[in-house]
mmCIF file of C-alpha atoms in Angstrom:
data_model
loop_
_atom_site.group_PDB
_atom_site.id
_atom_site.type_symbol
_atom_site.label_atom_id
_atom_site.label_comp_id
_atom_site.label_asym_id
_atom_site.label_seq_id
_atom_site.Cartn_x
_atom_site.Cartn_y
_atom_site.Cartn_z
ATOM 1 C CA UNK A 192 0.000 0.000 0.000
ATOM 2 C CA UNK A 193 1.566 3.393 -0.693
ATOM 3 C CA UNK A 194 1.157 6.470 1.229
ATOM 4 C CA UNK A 195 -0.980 7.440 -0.496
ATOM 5 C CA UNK A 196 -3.185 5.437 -0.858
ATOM 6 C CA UNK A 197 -3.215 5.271 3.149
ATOM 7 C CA UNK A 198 -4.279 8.588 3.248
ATOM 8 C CA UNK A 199 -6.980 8.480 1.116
ATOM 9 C CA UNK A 200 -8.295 5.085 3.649
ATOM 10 C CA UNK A 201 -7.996 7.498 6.367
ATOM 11 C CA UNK A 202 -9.890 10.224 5.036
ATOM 12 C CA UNK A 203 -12.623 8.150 3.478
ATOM 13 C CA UNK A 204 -12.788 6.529 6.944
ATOM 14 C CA UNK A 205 -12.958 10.173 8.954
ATOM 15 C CA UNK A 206 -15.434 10.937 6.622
ATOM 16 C CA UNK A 207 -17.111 7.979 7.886
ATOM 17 C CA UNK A 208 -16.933 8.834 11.323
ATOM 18 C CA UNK A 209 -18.109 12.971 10.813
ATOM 19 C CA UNK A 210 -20.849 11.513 8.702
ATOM 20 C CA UNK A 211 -22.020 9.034 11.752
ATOM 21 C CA UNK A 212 -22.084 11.552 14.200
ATOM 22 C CA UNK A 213 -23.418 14.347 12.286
ATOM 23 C CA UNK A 214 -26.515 11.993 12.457
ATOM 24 C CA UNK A 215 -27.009 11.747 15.879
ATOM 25 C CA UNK A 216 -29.447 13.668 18.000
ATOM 26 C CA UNK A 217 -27.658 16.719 19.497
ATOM 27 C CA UNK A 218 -28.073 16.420 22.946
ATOM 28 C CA UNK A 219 -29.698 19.791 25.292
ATOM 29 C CA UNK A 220 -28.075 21.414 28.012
ATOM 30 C CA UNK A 221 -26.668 19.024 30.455
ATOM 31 C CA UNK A 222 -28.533 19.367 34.272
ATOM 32 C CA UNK A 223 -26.371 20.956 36.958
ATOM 33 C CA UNK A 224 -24.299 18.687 38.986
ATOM 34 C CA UNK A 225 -26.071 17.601 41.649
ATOM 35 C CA UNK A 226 -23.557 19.654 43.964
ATOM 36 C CA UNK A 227 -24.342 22.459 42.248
ATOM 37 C CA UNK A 228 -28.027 21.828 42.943
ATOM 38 C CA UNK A 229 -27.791 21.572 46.227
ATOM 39 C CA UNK A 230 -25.792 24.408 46.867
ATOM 40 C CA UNK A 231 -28.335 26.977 45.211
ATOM 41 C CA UNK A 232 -31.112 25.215 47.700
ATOM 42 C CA UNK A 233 -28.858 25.146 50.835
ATOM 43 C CA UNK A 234 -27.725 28.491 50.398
ATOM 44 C CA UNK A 235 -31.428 29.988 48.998
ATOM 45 C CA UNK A 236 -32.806 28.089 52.086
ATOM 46 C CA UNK A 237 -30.206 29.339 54.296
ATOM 47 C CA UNK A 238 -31.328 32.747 53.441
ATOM 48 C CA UNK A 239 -34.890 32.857 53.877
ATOM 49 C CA UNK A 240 -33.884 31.580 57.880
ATOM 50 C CA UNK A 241 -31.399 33.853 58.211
ATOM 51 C CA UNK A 242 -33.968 36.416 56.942
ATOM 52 C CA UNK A 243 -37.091 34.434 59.283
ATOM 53 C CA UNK A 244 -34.482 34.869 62.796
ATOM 54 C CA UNK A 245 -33.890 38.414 62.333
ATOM 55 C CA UNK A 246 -37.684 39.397 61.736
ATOM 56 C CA UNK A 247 -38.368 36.897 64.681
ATOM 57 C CA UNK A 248 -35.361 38.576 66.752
ATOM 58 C CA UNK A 249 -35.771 41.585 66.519
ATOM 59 C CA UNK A 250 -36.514 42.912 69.665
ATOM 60 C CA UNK A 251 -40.006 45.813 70.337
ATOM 61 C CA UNK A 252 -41.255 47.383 73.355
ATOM 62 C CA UNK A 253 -43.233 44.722 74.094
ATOM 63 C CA UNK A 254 -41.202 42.067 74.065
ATOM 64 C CA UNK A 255 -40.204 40.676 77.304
ATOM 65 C CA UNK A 256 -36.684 41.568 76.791
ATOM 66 C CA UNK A 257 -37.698 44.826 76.725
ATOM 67 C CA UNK A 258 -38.486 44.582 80.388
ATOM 68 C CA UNK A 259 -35.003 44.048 81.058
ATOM 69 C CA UNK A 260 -34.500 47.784 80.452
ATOM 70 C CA UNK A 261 -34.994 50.849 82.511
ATOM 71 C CA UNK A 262 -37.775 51.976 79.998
ATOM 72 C CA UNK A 263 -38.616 51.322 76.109
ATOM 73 C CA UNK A 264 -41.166 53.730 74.737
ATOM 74 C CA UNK A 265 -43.788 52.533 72.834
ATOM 75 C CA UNK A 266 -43.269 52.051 68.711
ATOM 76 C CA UNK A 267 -39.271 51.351 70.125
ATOM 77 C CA UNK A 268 -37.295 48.601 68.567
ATOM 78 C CA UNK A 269 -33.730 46.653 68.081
ATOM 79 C CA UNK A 270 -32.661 44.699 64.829
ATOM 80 C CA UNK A 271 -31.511 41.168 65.339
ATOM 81 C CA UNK A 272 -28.516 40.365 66.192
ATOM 82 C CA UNK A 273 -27.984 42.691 68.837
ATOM 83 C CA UNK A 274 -24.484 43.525 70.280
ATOM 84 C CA UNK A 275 -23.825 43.472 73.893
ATOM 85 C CA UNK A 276 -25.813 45.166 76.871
ATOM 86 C CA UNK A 277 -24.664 45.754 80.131
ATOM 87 C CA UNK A 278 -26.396 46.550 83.218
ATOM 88 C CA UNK A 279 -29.332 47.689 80.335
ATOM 89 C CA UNK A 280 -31.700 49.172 83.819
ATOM 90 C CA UNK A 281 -29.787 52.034 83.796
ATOM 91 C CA UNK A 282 -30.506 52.496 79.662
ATOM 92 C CA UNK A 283 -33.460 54.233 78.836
ATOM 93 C CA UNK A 284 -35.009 54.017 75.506
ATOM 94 C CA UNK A 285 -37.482 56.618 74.139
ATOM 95 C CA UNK A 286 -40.450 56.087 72.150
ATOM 96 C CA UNK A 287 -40.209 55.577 67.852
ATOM 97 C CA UNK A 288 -36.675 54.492 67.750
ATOM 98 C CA UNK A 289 -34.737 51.948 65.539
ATOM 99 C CA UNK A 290 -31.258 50.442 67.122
ATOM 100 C CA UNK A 291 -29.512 48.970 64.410
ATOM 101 C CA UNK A 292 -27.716 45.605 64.639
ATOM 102 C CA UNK A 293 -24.644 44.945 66.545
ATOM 103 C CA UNK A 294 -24.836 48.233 68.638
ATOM 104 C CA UNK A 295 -23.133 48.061 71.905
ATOM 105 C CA UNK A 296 -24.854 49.558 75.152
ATOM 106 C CA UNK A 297 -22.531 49.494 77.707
ATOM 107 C CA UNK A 298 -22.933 51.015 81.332
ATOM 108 C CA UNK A 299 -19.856 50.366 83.567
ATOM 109 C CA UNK A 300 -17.255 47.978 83.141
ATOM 110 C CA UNK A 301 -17.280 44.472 83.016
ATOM 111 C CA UNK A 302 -16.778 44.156 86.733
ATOM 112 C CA UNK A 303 -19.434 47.151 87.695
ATOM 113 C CA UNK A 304 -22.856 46.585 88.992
ATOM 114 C CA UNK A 305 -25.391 49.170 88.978
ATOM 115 C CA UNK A 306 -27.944 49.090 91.284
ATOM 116 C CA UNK A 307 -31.311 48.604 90.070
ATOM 117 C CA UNK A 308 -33.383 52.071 90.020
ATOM 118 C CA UNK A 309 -29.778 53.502 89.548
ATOM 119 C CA UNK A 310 -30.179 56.884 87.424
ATOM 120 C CA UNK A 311 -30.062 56.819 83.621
ATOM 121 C CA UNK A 312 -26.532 56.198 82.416
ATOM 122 C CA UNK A 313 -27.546 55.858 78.722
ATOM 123 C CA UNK A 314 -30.444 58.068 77.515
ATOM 124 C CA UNK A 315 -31.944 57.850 73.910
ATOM 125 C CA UNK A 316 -34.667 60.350 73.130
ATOM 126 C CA UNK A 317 -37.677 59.744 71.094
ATOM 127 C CA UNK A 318 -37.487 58.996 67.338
ATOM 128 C CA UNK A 319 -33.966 58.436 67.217
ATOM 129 C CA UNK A 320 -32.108 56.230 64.850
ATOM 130 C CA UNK A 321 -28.721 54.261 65.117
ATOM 131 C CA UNK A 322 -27.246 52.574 62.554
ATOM 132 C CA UNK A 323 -25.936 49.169 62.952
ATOM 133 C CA UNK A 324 -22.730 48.468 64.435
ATOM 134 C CA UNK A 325 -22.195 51.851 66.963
ATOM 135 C CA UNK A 326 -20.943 51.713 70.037
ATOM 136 C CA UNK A 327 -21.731 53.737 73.493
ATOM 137 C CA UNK A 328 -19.330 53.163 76.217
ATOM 138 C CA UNK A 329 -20.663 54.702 79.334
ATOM 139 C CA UNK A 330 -20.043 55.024 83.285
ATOM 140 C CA UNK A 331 -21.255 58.433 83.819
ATOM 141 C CA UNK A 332 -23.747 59.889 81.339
ATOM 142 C CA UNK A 333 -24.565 59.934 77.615
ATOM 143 C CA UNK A 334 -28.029 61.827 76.762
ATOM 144 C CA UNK A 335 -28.855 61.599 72.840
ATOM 145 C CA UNK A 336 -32.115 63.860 72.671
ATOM 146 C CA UNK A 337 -34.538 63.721 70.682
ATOM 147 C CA UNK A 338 -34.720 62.622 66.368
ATOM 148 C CA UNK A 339 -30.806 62.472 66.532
ATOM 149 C CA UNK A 340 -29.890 60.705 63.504
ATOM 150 C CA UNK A 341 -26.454 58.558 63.671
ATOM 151 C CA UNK A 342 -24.608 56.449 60.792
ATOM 152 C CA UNK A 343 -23.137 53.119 61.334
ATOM 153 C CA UNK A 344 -20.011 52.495 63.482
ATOM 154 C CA UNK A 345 -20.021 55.570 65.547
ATOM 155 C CA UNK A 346 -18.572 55.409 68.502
ATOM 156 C CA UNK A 347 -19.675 57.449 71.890
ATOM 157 C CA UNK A 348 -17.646 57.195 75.300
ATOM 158 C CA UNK A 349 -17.612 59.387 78.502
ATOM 159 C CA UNK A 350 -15.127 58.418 79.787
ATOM 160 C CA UNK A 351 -11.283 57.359 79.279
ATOM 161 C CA UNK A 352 -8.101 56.301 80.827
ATOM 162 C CA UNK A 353 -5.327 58.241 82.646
ATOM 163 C CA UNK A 354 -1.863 58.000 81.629
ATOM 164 C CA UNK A 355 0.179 60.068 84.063
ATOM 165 C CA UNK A 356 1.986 57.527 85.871
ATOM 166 C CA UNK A 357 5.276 56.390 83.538
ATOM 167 C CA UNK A 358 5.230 53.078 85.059
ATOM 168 C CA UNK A 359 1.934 51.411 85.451
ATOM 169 C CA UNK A 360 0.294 50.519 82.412
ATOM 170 C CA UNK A 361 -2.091 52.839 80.596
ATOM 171 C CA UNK A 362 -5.008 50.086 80.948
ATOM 172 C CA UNK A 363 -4.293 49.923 84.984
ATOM 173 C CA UNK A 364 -4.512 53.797 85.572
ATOM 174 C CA UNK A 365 -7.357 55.735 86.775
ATOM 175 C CA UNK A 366 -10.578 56.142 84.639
ATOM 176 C CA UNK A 367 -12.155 59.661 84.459
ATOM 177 C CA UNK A 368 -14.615 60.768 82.618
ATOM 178 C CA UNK A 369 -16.983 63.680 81.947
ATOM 179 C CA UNK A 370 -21.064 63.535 80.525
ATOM 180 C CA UNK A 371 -21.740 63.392 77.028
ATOM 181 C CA UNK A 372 -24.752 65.216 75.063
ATOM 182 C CA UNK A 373 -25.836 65.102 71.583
ATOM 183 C CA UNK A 374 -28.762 68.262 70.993
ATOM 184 C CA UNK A 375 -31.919 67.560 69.362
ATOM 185 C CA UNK A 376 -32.373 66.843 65.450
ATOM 186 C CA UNK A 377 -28.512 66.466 65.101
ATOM 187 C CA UNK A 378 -27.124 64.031 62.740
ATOM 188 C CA UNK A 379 -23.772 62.368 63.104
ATOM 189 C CA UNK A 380 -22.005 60.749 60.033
ATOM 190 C CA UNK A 381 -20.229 57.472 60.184
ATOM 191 C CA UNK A 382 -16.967 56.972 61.599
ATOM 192 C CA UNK A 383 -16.978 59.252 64.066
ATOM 193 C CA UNK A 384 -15.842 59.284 67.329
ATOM 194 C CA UNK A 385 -17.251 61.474 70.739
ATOM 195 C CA UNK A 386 -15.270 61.764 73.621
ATOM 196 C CA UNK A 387 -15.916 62.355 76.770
ATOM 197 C CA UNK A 388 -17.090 66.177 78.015
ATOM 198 C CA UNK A 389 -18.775 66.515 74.442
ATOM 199 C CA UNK A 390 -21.757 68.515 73.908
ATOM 200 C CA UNK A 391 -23.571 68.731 70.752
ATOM 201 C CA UNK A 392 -26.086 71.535 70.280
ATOM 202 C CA UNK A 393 -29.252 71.110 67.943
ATOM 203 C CA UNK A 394 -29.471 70.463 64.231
ATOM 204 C CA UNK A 395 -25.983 70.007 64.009
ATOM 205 C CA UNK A 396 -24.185 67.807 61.408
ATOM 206 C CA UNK A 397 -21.266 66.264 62.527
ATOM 207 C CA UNK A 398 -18.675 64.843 59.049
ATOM 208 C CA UNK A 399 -17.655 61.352 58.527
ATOM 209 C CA UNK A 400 -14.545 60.320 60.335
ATOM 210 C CA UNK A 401 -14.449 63.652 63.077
ATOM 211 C CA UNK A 402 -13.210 63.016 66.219
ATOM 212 C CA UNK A 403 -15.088 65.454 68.380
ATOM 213 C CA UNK A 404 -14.449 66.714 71.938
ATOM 214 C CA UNK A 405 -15.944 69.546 73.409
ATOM 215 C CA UNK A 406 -18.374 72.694 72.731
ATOM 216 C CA UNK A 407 -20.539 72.382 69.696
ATOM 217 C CA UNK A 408 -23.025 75.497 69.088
ATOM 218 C CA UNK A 409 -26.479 74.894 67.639
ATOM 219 C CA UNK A 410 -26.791 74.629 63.866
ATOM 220 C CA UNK A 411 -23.001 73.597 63.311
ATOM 221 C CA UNK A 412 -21.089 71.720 60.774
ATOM 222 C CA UNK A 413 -18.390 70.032 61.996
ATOM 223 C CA UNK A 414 -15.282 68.092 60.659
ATOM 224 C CA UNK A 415 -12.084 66.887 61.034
ATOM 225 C CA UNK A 416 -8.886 65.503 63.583
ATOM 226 C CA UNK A 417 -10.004 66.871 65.693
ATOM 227 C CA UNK A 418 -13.499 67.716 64.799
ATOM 228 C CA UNK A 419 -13.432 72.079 64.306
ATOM 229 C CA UNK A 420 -16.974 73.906 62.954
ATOM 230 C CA UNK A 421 -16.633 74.397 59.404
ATOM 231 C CA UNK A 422 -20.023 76.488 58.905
ATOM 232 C CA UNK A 423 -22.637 77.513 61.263
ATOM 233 C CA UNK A 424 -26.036 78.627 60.957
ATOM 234 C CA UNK A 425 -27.187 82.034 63.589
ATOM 235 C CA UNK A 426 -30.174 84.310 62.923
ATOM 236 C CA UNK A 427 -28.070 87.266 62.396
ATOM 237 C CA UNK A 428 -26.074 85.915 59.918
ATOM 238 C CA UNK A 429 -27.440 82.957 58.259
ATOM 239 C CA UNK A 430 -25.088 80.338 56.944
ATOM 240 C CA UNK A 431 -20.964 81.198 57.461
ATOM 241 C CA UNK A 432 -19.705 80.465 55.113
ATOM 242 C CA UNK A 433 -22.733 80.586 52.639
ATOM 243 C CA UNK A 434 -24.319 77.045 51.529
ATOM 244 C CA UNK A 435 -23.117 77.137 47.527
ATOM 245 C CA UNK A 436 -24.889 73.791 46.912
ATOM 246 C CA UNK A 437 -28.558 74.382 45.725
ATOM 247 C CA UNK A 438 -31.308 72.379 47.712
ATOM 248 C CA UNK A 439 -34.013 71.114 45.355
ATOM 249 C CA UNK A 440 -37.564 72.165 47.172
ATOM 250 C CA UNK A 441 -39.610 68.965 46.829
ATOM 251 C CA UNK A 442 -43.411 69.660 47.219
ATOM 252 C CA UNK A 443 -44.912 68.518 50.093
ATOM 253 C CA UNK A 444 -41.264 68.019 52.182
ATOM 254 C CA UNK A 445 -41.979 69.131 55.944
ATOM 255 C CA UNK A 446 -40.368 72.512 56.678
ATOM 256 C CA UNK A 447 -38.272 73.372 59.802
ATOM 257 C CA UNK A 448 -40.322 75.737 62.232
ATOM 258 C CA UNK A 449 -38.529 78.260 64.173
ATOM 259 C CA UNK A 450 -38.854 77.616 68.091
ATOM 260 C CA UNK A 451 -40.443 80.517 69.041
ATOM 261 C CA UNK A 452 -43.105 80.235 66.040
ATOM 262 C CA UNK A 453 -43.309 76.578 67.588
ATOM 263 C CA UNK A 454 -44.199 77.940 70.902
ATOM 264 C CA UNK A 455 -40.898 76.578 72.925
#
């Protein structure tokens, strides 16, 4: 046999073959691997629990839970999971809130009891929201008033170590601390930290990422390490520096009253 005559065999016999399977049925889309499968259901199923706990978690004024506080106003709740809670008699919840998940309300240290009836260490004022994940570190007194507004993964404290002594560790050394108070209708930004002896006036906005200790007048802007005003708002003078942003008017928005129009 001579070559080529071999190669005309082998072509006439891959001809054969193409021709063969050219005739047979061409199959549909192969199923998912059973692994597959059950990885879409486990993880779909997964899900809709995950989904089922924190609606059944979640934790309202009239939930026993709830008891375990010094008061929860009515129309109050916490999202599921919570963080942790400490000595939660002397926190006291107004009504209309939302706690996020994960926030921390801690009163005292973890060796510190309060006694029950103890005066509020923690205060939240009615309507106020918290976004998930914040923290508020207490042992002498943090009042949020009323429809304060805060952003995930604040953090409050009132209170700090010492770090005089050269030779005892900073954790060792004495704790002091001073009240903290966030004015009505303010809204704080994530990232940000209070420290202790802060007081926040009303309506004031307070930047991502400030670190904020001390005075804050009503109607401020604040920003920064460490947190300065930036603008402020007085009757006198309006806005200083002037707002350059326009602020689209949408038709039946609620408008701000002035407290003395107000009545307070």
């Amino acid at each position: 046999m001579t070559p080529d005559s071999r190669s005309d065999d082998s072509a006439c016999a891959g001809g054969s073959r193409g021709a063969v399977l050219a005739s047979l049925p061409v199959p549909g889309p192969s199923p998912a691997p059973l692994n597959t499968r059950w990885q879409r259901m486990t993880t779909s199923l997964i899900h809709r629990c995950w989904n089922r706990v924190k609606t059944r978690g979640a934790v309202n004024w009239e939930h026993p839970l709830a008891r375990k506080f010094g008061s929860m106003g009515e129309g109050s709740w916490m999202a599921f999971p919570p963080g942790d809670c400490t000595n939660a008699h002397a926190i006291h919840i107004g009504a209309n809130c939302f706690i996020g998940a994960g926030v921390t309300l801690a009163v005292g240290m973890p060796t510190e009891v309060y006694a029950p009836g103890c005066d509020p260490v923690i205060e939240i004022g009615d309507r106020t929201t918290i976004g998930k994940d914040c923290w508020f570190v207490a042992r002498h007194s943090i009042v949020l008033e009323d429809d304060v507004t805060i952003a995930p993964n604040v953090y409050f404290t009132d209170h700090n170590h010492t770090y005089a002594d050269p030779w005892l560790p900073v954790g060792q050394q004495i704790l002091q601390g001073h009240p903290v108070r966030v004015g009505a209708g303010t809204w704080i930004a994530t990232n940000v930290v209070i420290l202790p002896g802060t007081t926040i006036g009303r309506n004031c906005t307070i930047a991502a990422g400030a670190v904020v200790r001390g005075d804050i007048p009503d109607h401020s802007v604040v920003a920064g390490i460490p947190g300065r005003v930036i603008r402020r708002w007085t009757k006198a003078d309006g806005w200083v520096p002037p707002i350059t942003n326009e602020v689209v008017v949408i038709e039946g928005w609620p408008v701000g009253i002035p407290p003395e129009e107000a009545g307070e």
